Amino acid sequence: SQQGEEDPQALSIQEGENATMNCSYKTSINNLQWYRQNSGRGLVHLILIRSNEREKHSGRLRVTLDTSKKSSSLLITASRAADTASYFCATGDRGSTLGRLYFGRGTQLTVWP
Amino acid sequence: KAGVTQTPRYLIKTRGQQVTLSCSPISGHRSVSWYQQTPGQGLQFLFEYFSETQRNKGNFPGRFSGRQFSNSRSEMNVSTLELGDSALYLCASSLVPRENTGELFFGEGSRLTVL
């Protein structure tokens, strides 16, 4: 069964605004990852946060993880039209191998120029 | 460094036929995973291979199979195709299959349409 569930399903903002997406999961994890997918293309890894970390930054991305609530958020600051894509959180069961990840349904982000 | 290469990118088949999809991982990556992506079910894990051995398998019928070769290239096969098999099939590779310690590198996918 899928672990990650993103919220909202769709998000529409103007360039320059911040975009926040949330992810909830069900079981214990070693880490949580966020991926981006442009329409019909492959997924691109954005950032990984380990279960013992609470916050991580990478460029305009900020990820938080709350293991007590089993939730994570991805913040994209100063959004650009090029950020338009679907964003997925992915988790793996503790003890599972790397290649088996559970993906949520994704958040479709649209950034208008 | 070349990325993950999947072939073919697009293909159309009819019900009952079979299909073979190919994936060449990033050089040096020995772990390959396959995912099926559909609008209804999202991204679902198919299987994972490392050193020519299947390490994990998702909840798919036996019509879905795969294998990995000694050069880490992988193929997946779907026999007796059904309309519901229409999907984007994504291959991902990773450097080492340690427990959830790194990122997956995805190919552009093979878009299968079953008529």
PDB file of C-alpha atoms in Angstrom:
ATOM      1  CA  SER A   1       0.000   0.000   0.000  1.00  0.00           C
ATOM      2  CA  GLN A   2       1.172   3.511  -0.637  1.00  0.00           C
ATOM      3  CA  GLN A   3       2.701   5.330   2.278  1.00  0.00           C
ATOM      4  CA  GLY A   4       2.947   8.904   1.146  1.00  0.00           C
ATOM      5  CA  GLU A   5      -0.086  11.024   0.500  1.00  0.00           C
ATOM      6  CA  GLU A   6       0.385  14.579  -0.674  1.00  0.00           C
ATOM      7  CA  ASP A   7      -1.791  17.521   0.030  1.00  0.00           C
ATOM      8  CA  PRO A   8      -3.067  19.507  -1.782  1.00  0.00           C
ATOM      9  CA  GLN A   9      -3.661  17.554  -4.983  1.00  0.00           C
ATOM     10  CA  ALA A  10      -3.283  20.718  -7.018  1.00  0.00           C
ATOM     11  CA  LEU A  11      -1.780  24.112  -6.296  1.00  0.00           C
ATOM     12  CA  SER A  12      -1.848  27.172  -8.522  1.00  0.00           C
ATOM     13  CA  ILE A  13       0.229  30.250  -7.712  1.00  0.00           C
ATOM     14  CA  GLN A  14       1.869  33.262  -9.313  1.00  0.00           C
ATOM     15  CA  GLU A  15       5.575  33.563  -9.990  1.00  0.00           C
ATOM     16  CA  GLY A  16       7.432  34.869  -6.994  1.00  0.00           C
ATOM     17  CA  GLU A  17       5.044  33.323  -4.469  1.00  0.00           C
ATOM     18  CA  ASN A  18       5.959  30.443  -2.171  1.00  0.00           C
ATOM     19  CA  ALA A  19       4.514  26.973  -2.669  1.00  0.00           C
ATOM     20  CA  THR A  20       3.984  24.570   0.207  1.00  0.00           C
ATOM     21  CA  MET A  21       3.132  20.918  -0.232  1.00  0.00           C
ATOM     22  CA  ASN A  22       2.497  18.426   2.527  1.00  0.00           C
ATOM     23  CA  CYS A  23       2.991  14.693   2.763  1.00  0.00           C
ATOM     24  CA  SER A  24       1.741  12.173   5.303  1.00  0.00           C
ATOM     25  CA  TYR A  25       2.925   8.609   5.685  1.00  0.00           C
ATOM     26  CA  LYS A  26       1.958   5.598   7.708  1.00  0.00           C
ATOM     27  CA  THR A  27       4.842   3.575   9.085  1.00  0.00           C
ATOM     28  CA  SER A  28       8.346   4.001  10.458  1.00  0.00           C
ATOM     29  CA  ILE A  29      10.813   5.265   7.910  1.00  0.00           C
ATOM     30  CA  ASN A  30      14.544   5.746   7.544  1.00  0.00           C
ATOM     31  CA  ASN A  31      14.189   8.742   5.322  1.00  0.00           C
ATOM     32  CA  LEU A  32      11.745  10.636   3.161  1.00  0.00           C
ATOM     33  CA  GLN A  33      12.452  11.912  -0.300  1.00  0.00           C
ATOM     34  CA  TRP A  34      10.833  14.428  -2.619  1.00  0.00           C
ATOM     35  CA  TYR A  35      10.807  14.029  -6.384  1.00  0.00           C
ATOM     36  CA  ARG A  36       9.624  16.208  -9.232  1.00  0.00           C
ATOM     37  CA  GLN A  37       8.087  15.047 -12.476  1.00  0.00           C
ATOM     38  CA  ASN A  38       7.511  17.197 -15.501  1.00  0.00           C
ATOM     39  CA  SER A  39       4.538  16.099 -17.559  1.00  0.00           C
ATOM     40  CA  GLY A  40       5.003  12.554 -18.823  1.00  0.00           C
ATOM     41  CA  ARG A  41       8.707  12.506 -18.034  1.00  0.00           C
ATOM     42  CA  GLY A  42      10.863  10.687 -15.530  1.00  0.00           C
ATOM     43  CA  LEU A  43      11.168  11.645 -11.890  1.00  0.00           C
ATOM     44  CA  VAL A  44      13.976  13.837 -10.657  1.00  0.00           C
ATOM     45  CA  HIS A  45      15.215  13.605  -7.091  1.00  0.00           C
ATOM     46  CA  LEU A  46      15.009  16.904  -5.221  1.00  0.00           C
ATOM     47  CA  ILE A  47      15.959  16.288  -1.629  1.00  0.00           C
ATOM     48  CA  LEU A  48      16.240  13.579   1.002  1.00  0.00           C
ATOM     49  CA  ILE A  49      15.691  14.071   4.720  1.00  0.00           C
ATOM     50  CA  ARG A  50      16.634  11.416   7.229  1.00  0.00           C
ATOM     51  CA  SER A  51      14.424  10.377  10.097  1.00  0.00           C
ATOM     52  CA  ASN A  52      16.745  12.016  12.640  1.00  0.00           C
ATOM     53  CA  GLU A  53      16.625  15.365  10.836  1.00  0.00           C
ATOM     54  CA  ARG A  54      13.915  17.967  11.296  1.00  0.00           C
ATOM     55  CA  GLU A  55      14.692  20.409   8.524  1.00  0.00           C
ATOM     56  CA  LYS A  56      16.810  20.528   5.421  1.00  0.00           C
ATOM     57  CA  HIS A  57      17.511  23.169   2.803  1.00  0.00           C
ATOM     58  CA  SER A  58      18.646  22.961  -0.781  1.00  0.00           C
ATOM     59  CA  GLY A  59      18.616  26.149  -2.808  1.00  0.00           C
ATOM     60  CA  ARG A  60      15.018  27.389  -2.884  1.00  0.00           C
ATOM     61  CA  LEU A  61      13.760  24.164  -1.308  1.00  0.00           C
ATOM     62  CA  ARG A  62      13.066  23.667   2.357  1.00  0.00           C
ATOM     63  CA  VAL A  63      11.878  20.346   3.706  1.00  0.00           C
ATOM     64  CA  THR A  64      10.660  19.606   7.195  1.00  0.00           C
ATOM     65  CA  LEU A  65       9.989  16.267   8.792  1.00  0.00           C
ATOM     66  CA  ASP A  66       7.897  15.538  11.853  1.00  0.00           C
ATOM     67  CA  THR A  67       8.206  11.857  12.662  1.00  0.00           C
ATOM     68  CA  SER A  68       5.797  12.127  15.596  1.00  0.00           C
ATOM     69  CA  LYS A  69       3.066  13.249  13.198  1.00  0.00           C
ATOM     70  CA  LYS A  70       4.388  11.169  10.324  1.00  0.00           C
ATOM     71  CA  SER A  71       4.359  14.168   8.050  1.00  0.00           C
ATOM     72  CA  SER A  72       6.655  16.265   5.898  1.00  0.00           C
ATOM     73  CA  SER A  73       6.377  19.503   4.028  1.00  0.00           C
ATOM     74  CA  LEU A  74       8.153  20.855   0.980  1.00  0.00           C
ATOM     75  CA  LEU A  75       8.442  24.606   0.584  1.00  0.00           C
ATOM     76  CA  ILE A  76       9.532  26.130  -2.697  1.00  0.00           C
ATOM     77  CA  THR A  77      10.357  29.785  -2.257  1.00  0.00           C
ATOM     78  CA  ALA A  78      10.121  32.451  -4.951  1.00  0.00           C
ATOM     79  CA  SER A  79       8.461  30.067  -7.409  1.00  0.00           C
ATOM     80  CA  ARG A  80       9.195  30.270 -11.109  1.00  0.00           C
ATOM     81  CA  ALA A  81       7.181  29.139 -14.115  1.00  0.00           C
ATOM     82  CA  ALA A  82       9.800  26.419 -14.598  1.00  0.00           C
ATOM     83  CA  ASP A  83       8.762  24.926 -11.238  1.00  0.00           C
ATOM     84  CA  THR A  84       5.487  23.844 -12.828  1.00  0.00           C
ATOM     85  CA  ALA A  85       5.452  20.066 -12.340  1.00  0.00           C
ATOM     86  CA  SER A  86       4.102  17.280 -10.163  1.00  0.00           C
ATOM     87  CA  TYR A  87       5.804  16.789  -6.829  1.00  0.00           C
ATOM     88  CA  PHE A  88       5.896  13.450  -5.044  1.00  0.00           C
ATOM     89  CA  CYS A  89       7.039  12.397  -1.628  1.00  0.00           C
ATOM     90  CA  ALA A  90       8.481   8.922  -1.327  1.00  0.00           C
ATOM     91  CA  THR A  91       9.225   6.724   1.636  1.00  0.00           C
ATOM     92  CA  GLY A  92      10.620   3.286   2.143  1.00  0.00           C
ATOM     93  CA  ASP A  93       9.748   0.892   4.906  1.00  0.00           C
ATOM     94  CA  ARG A  94      12.370   0.600   7.583  1.00  0.00           C
ATOM     95  CA  GLY A  95      14.317  -2.485   6.704  1.00  0.00           C
ATOM     96  CA  SER A  96      13.355  -2.434   3.073  1.00  0.00           C
ATOM     97  CA  THR A  97      15.815  -2.005   0.244  1.00  0.00           C
ATOM     98  CA  LEU A  98      16.479   1.297  -1.459  1.00  0.00           C
ATOM     99  CA  GLY A  99      14.758   0.496  -4.698  1.00  0.00           C
ATOM    100  CA  ARG A 100      11.350  -0.067  -3.160  1.00  0.00           C
ATOM    101  CA  LEU A 101       9.764   3.276  -2.437  1.00  0.00           C
ATOM    102  CA  TYR A 102       6.162   4.187  -1.803  1.00  0.00           C
ATOM    103  CA  PHE A 103       5.044   7.259  -3.660  1.00  0.00           C
ATOM    104  CA  GLY A 104       2.055   9.431  -2.970  1.00  0.00           C
ATOM    105  CA  ARG A 105      -0.336  10.628  -5.664  1.00  0.00           C
ATOM    106  CA  GLY A 106       1.539  13.880  -5.965  1.00  0.00           C
ATOM    107  CA  THR A 107       0.778  17.571  -5.922  1.00  0.00           C
ATOM    108  CA  GLN A 108       0.369  19.233  -9.312  1.00  0.00           C
ATOM    109  CA  LEU A 109       1.953  22.659  -9.014  1.00  0.00           C
ATOM    110  CA  THR A 110       1.208  25.305 -11.625  1.00  0.00           C
ATOM    111  CA  VAL A 111       3.149  28.555 -11.480  1.00  0.00           C
ATOM    112  CA  TRP A 112       1.733  31.336 -13.648  1.00  0.00           C
ATOM    113  CA  PRO A 113       4.084  33.959 -15.087  1.00  0.00           C
TER     114      PRO A 113
ATOM    115  CA  LYS B   1      27.832  10.622 -17.295  1.00  0.00           C
ATOM    116  CA  ALA B   2      24.882   9.213 -19.211  1.00  0.00           C
ATOM    117  CA  GLY B   3      21.627   8.912 -17.325  1.00  0.00           C
ATOM    118  CA  VAL B   4      19.241   6.000 -17.141  1.00  0.00           C
ATOM    119  CA  THR B   5      18.202   4.999 -20.636  1.00  0.00           C
ATOM    120  CA  GLN B   6      14.902   3.334 -21.372  1.00  0.00           C
ATOM    121  CA  THR B   7      13.822   1.904 -24.693  1.00  0.00           C
ATOM    122  CA  PRO B   8      11.510   2.112 -26.452  1.00  0.00           C
ATOM    123  CA  ARG B   9      10.080   5.463 -25.362  1.00  0.00           C
ATOM    124  CA  TYR B  10       6.679   4.834 -26.883  1.00  0.00           C
ATOM    125  CA  LEU B  11       4.950   1.716 -28.084  1.00  0.00           C
ATOM    126  CA  ILE B  12       1.488   0.557 -29.003  1.00  0.00           C
ATOM    127  CA  LYS B  13       0.367  -3.023 -28.596  1.00  0.00           C
ATOM    128  CA  THR B  14      -2.925  -4.873 -28.800  1.00  0.00           C
ATOM    129  CA  ARG B  15      -4.545  -6.997 -26.135  1.00  0.00           C
ATOM    130  CA  GLY B  16      -3.030 -10.439 -25.816  1.00  0.00           C
ATOM    131  CA  GLN B  17       0.379  -9.451 -27.146  1.00  0.00           C
ATOM    132  CA  GLN B  18       3.503  -9.307 -25.052  1.00  0.00           C
ATOM    133  CA  VAL B  19       6.028  -6.527 -24.631  1.00  0.00           C
ATOM    134  CA  THR B  20       9.639  -6.241 -23.493  1.00  0.00           C
ATOM    135  CA  LEU B  21      11.018  -2.993 -22.117  1.00  0.00           C
ATOM    136  CA  SER B  22      14.691  -2.293 -21.646  1.00  0.00           C
ATOM    137  CA  CYS B  23      16.587  -0.223 -19.109  1.00  0.00           C
ATOM    138  CA  SER B  24      20.270   0.685 -19.015  1.00  0.00           C
ATOM    139  CA  PRO B  25      21.265   2.081 -15.616  1.00  0.00           C
ATOM    140  CA  ILE B  26      23.822   4.759 -14.951  1.00  0.00           C
ATOM    141  CA  SER B  27      27.318   3.378 -15.306  1.00  0.00           C
ATOM    142  CA  GLY B  28      28.379   1.841 -12.020  1.00  0.00           C
ATOM    143  CA  HIS B  29      24.849   1.493 -10.660  1.00  0.00           C
ATOM    144  CA  ARG B  30      24.033  -2.089  -9.873  1.00  0.00           C
ATOM    145  CA  SER B  31      20.511  -1.787  -8.519  1.00  0.00           C
ATOM    146  CA  VAL B  32      17.577  -1.363 -10.881  1.00  0.00           C
ATOM    147  CA  SER B  33      13.931  -0.916  -9.962  1.00  0.00           C
ATOM    148  CA  TRP B  34      10.826  -0.734 -12.092  1.00  0.00           C
ATOM    149  CA  TYR B  35       7.665   1.258 -11.459  1.00  0.00           C
ATOM    150  CA  GLN B  36       4.327   1.489 -13.213  1.00  0.00           C
ATOM    151  CA  GLN B  37       2.610   4.871 -13.311  1.00  0.00           C
ATOM    152  CA  THR B  38      -1.063   5.245 -14.179  1.00  0.00           C
ATOM    153  CA  PRO B  39      -3.513   8.077 -13.538  1.00  0.00           C
ATOM    154  CA  GLY B  40      -5.661   5.796 -11.416  1.00  0.00           C
ATOM    155  CA  GLN B  41      -3.092   4.008  -9.267  1.00  0.00           C
ATOM    156  CA  GLY B  42      -0.196   6.444  -9.335  1.00  0.00           C
ATOM    157  CA  LEU B  43       3.334   5.105  -9.027  1.00  0.00           C
ATOM    158  CA  GLN B  44       3.475   1.471  -8.070  1.00  0.00           C
ATOM    159  CA  PHE B  45       6.558  -0.622  -7.442  1.00  0.00           C
ATOM    160  CA  LEU B  46       7.025  -3.602  -9.749  1.00  0.00           C
ATOM    161  CA  PHE B  47      10.368  -5.154  -8.844  1.00  0.00           C
ATOM    162  CA  GLU B  48      13.957  -4.498  -7.901  1.00  0.00           C
ATOM    163  CA  TYR B  49      17.096  -6.242  -9.093  1.00  0.00           C
ATOM    164  CA  PHE B  50      20.631  -6.290  -7.826  1.00  0.00           C
ATOM    165  CA  SER B  51      23.453  -8.440  -9.169  1.00  0.00           C
ATOM    166  CA  GLU B  52      21.050 -10.311 -11.439  1.00  0.00           C
ATOM    167  CA  THR B  53      18.860 -11.284  -8.477  1.00  0.00           C
ATOM    168  CA  GLN B  54      15.357 -10.083  -7.786  1.00  0.00           C
ATOM    169  CA  ARG B  55      15.412  -8.511  -4.335  1.00  0.00           C
ATOM    170  CA  ASN B  56      11.878  -7.263  -4.085  1.00  0.00           C
ATOM    171  CA  LYS B  57       8.633  -7.707  -5.942  1.00  0.00           C
ATOM    172  CA  GLY B  58       5.489  -5.635  -5.874  1.00  0.00           C
ATOM    173  CA  ASN B  59       1.928  -6.822  -5.961  1.00  0.00           C
ATOM    174  CA  PHE B  60       1.539  -7.496  -9.655  1.00  0.00           C
ATOM    175  CA  PRO B  61       0.336 -10.644 -11.437  1.00  0.00           C
ATOM    176  CA  GLY B  62       2.762 -13.175 -12.829  1.00  0.00           C
ATOM    177  CA  ARG B  63       2.319 -11.694 -16.300  1.00  0.00           C
ATOM    178  CA  PHE B  64       4.824  -9.096 -15.196  1.00  0.00           C
ATOM    179  CA  SER B  65       8.384 -10.377 -15.059  1.00  0.00           C
ATOM    180  CA  GLY B  66      11.850  -9.004 -15.229  1.00  0.00           C
ATOM    181  CA  ARG B  67      15.486  -9.847 -15.235  1.00  0.00           C
ATOM    182  CA  GLN B  68      18.861  -8.246 -14.889  1.00  0.00           C
ATOM    183  CA  PHE B  69      21.965  -9.040 -16.854  1.00  0.00           C
ATOM    184  CA  SER B  70      25.572  -9.193 -15.718  1.00  0.00           C
ATOM    185  CA  ASN B  71      26.176  -5.669 -17.050  1.00  0.00           C
ATOM    186  CA  SER B  72      23.309  -4.432 -14.805  1.00  0.00           C
ATOM    187  CA  ARG B  73      21.016  -3.739 -17.742  1.00  0.00           C
ATOM    188  CA  SER B  74      17.484  -4.845 -17.023  1.00  0.00           C
ATOM    189  CA  GLU B  75      14.447  -5.860 -18.971  1.00  0.00           C
ATOM    190  CA  MET B  76      10.849  -6.267 -17.961  1.00  0.00           C
ATOM    191  CA  ASN B  77       8.283  -8.270 -19.830  1.00  0.00           C
ATOM    192  CA  VAL B  78       4.523  -8.162 -19.764  1.00  0.00           C
ATOM    193  CA  SER B  79       2.718 -11.075 -21.355  1.00  0.00           C
ATOM    194  CA  THR B  80      -0.909 -11.344 -22.448  1.00  0.00           C
ATOM    195  CA  LEU B  81      -1.382  -7.604 -22.384  1.00  0.00           C
ATOM    196  CA  GLU B  82      -4.590  -6.126 -21.009  1.00  0.00           C
ATOM    197  CA  LEU B  83      -6.041  -2.668 -21.551  1.00  0.00           C
ATOM    198  CA  GLY B  84      -5.219  -1.838 -17.941  1.00  0.00           C
ATOM    199  CA  ASP B  85      -1.530  -2.351 -18.602  1.00  0.00           C
ATOM    200  CA  SER B  86      -1.446   0.933 -20.484  1.00  0.00           C
ATOM    201  CA  ALA B  87       0.921   3.041 -18.418  1.00  0.00           C
ATOM    202  CA  LEU B  88       4.222   4.811 -18.154  1.00  0.00           C
ATOM    203  CA  TYR B  89       6.837   2.284 -17.064  1.00  0.00           C
ATOM    204  CA  LEU B  90       9.710   3.858 -15.226  1.00  0.00           C
ATOM    205  CA  CYS B  91      13.078   2.367 -14.507  1.00  0.00           C
ATOM    206  CA  ALA B  92      15.307   3.686 -11.743  1.00  0.00           C
ATOM    207  CA  SER B  93      18.856   2.877 -10.780  1.00  0.00           C
ATOM    208  CA  SER B  94      20.874   3.428  -7.651  1.00  0.00           C
ATOM    209  CA  LEU B  95      24.489   3.145  -6.685  1.00  0.00           C
ATOM    210  CA  VAL B  96      24.181   0.745  -3.807  1.00  0.00           C
ATOM    211  CA  PRO B  97      21.111  -1.064  -2.510  1.00  0.00           C
ATOM    212  CA  ARG B  98      21.612  -0.066   1.087  1.00  0.00           C
ATOM    213  CA  GLU B  99      18.613   0.373   3.242  1.00  0.00           C
ATOM    214  CA  ASN B 100      16.953   3.590   2.094  1.00  0.00           C
ATOM    215  CA  THR B 101      20.104   5.637   2.126  1.00  0.00           C
ATOM    216  CA  GLY B 102      20.073   7.355  -1.202  1.00  0.00           C
ATOM    217  CA  GLU B 103      18.225   8.645  -4.169  1.00  0.00           C
ATOM    218  CA  LEU B 104      16.887   6.848  -7.183  1.00  0.00           C
ATOM    219  CA  PHE B 105      17.787   8.022 -10.654  1.00  0.00           C
ATOM    220  CA  PHE B 106      14.901   7.617 -13.062  1.00  0.00           C
ATOM    221  CA  GLY B 107      14.795   7.194 -16.793  1.00  0.00           C
ATOM    222  CA  GLU B 108      12.329   9.035 -19.002  1.00  0.00           C
ATOM    223  CA  GLY B 109      10.048   6.015 -19.103  1.00  0.00           C
ATOM    224  CA  SER B 110       8.434   3.803 -21.708  1.00  0.00           C
ATOM    225  CA  ARG B 111       4.885   4.815 -22.563  1.00  0.00           C
ATOM    226  CA  LEU B 112       2.882   1.684 -23.343  1.00  0.00           C
ATOM    227  CA  THR B 113      -0.544   1.919 -24.929  1.00  0.00           C
ATOM    228  CA  VAL B 114      -2.615  -1.256 -25.185  1.00  0.00           C
ATOM    229  CA  LEU B 115      -5.468  -1.178 -27.699  1.00  0.00           C
TER     230      LEU B 115
END
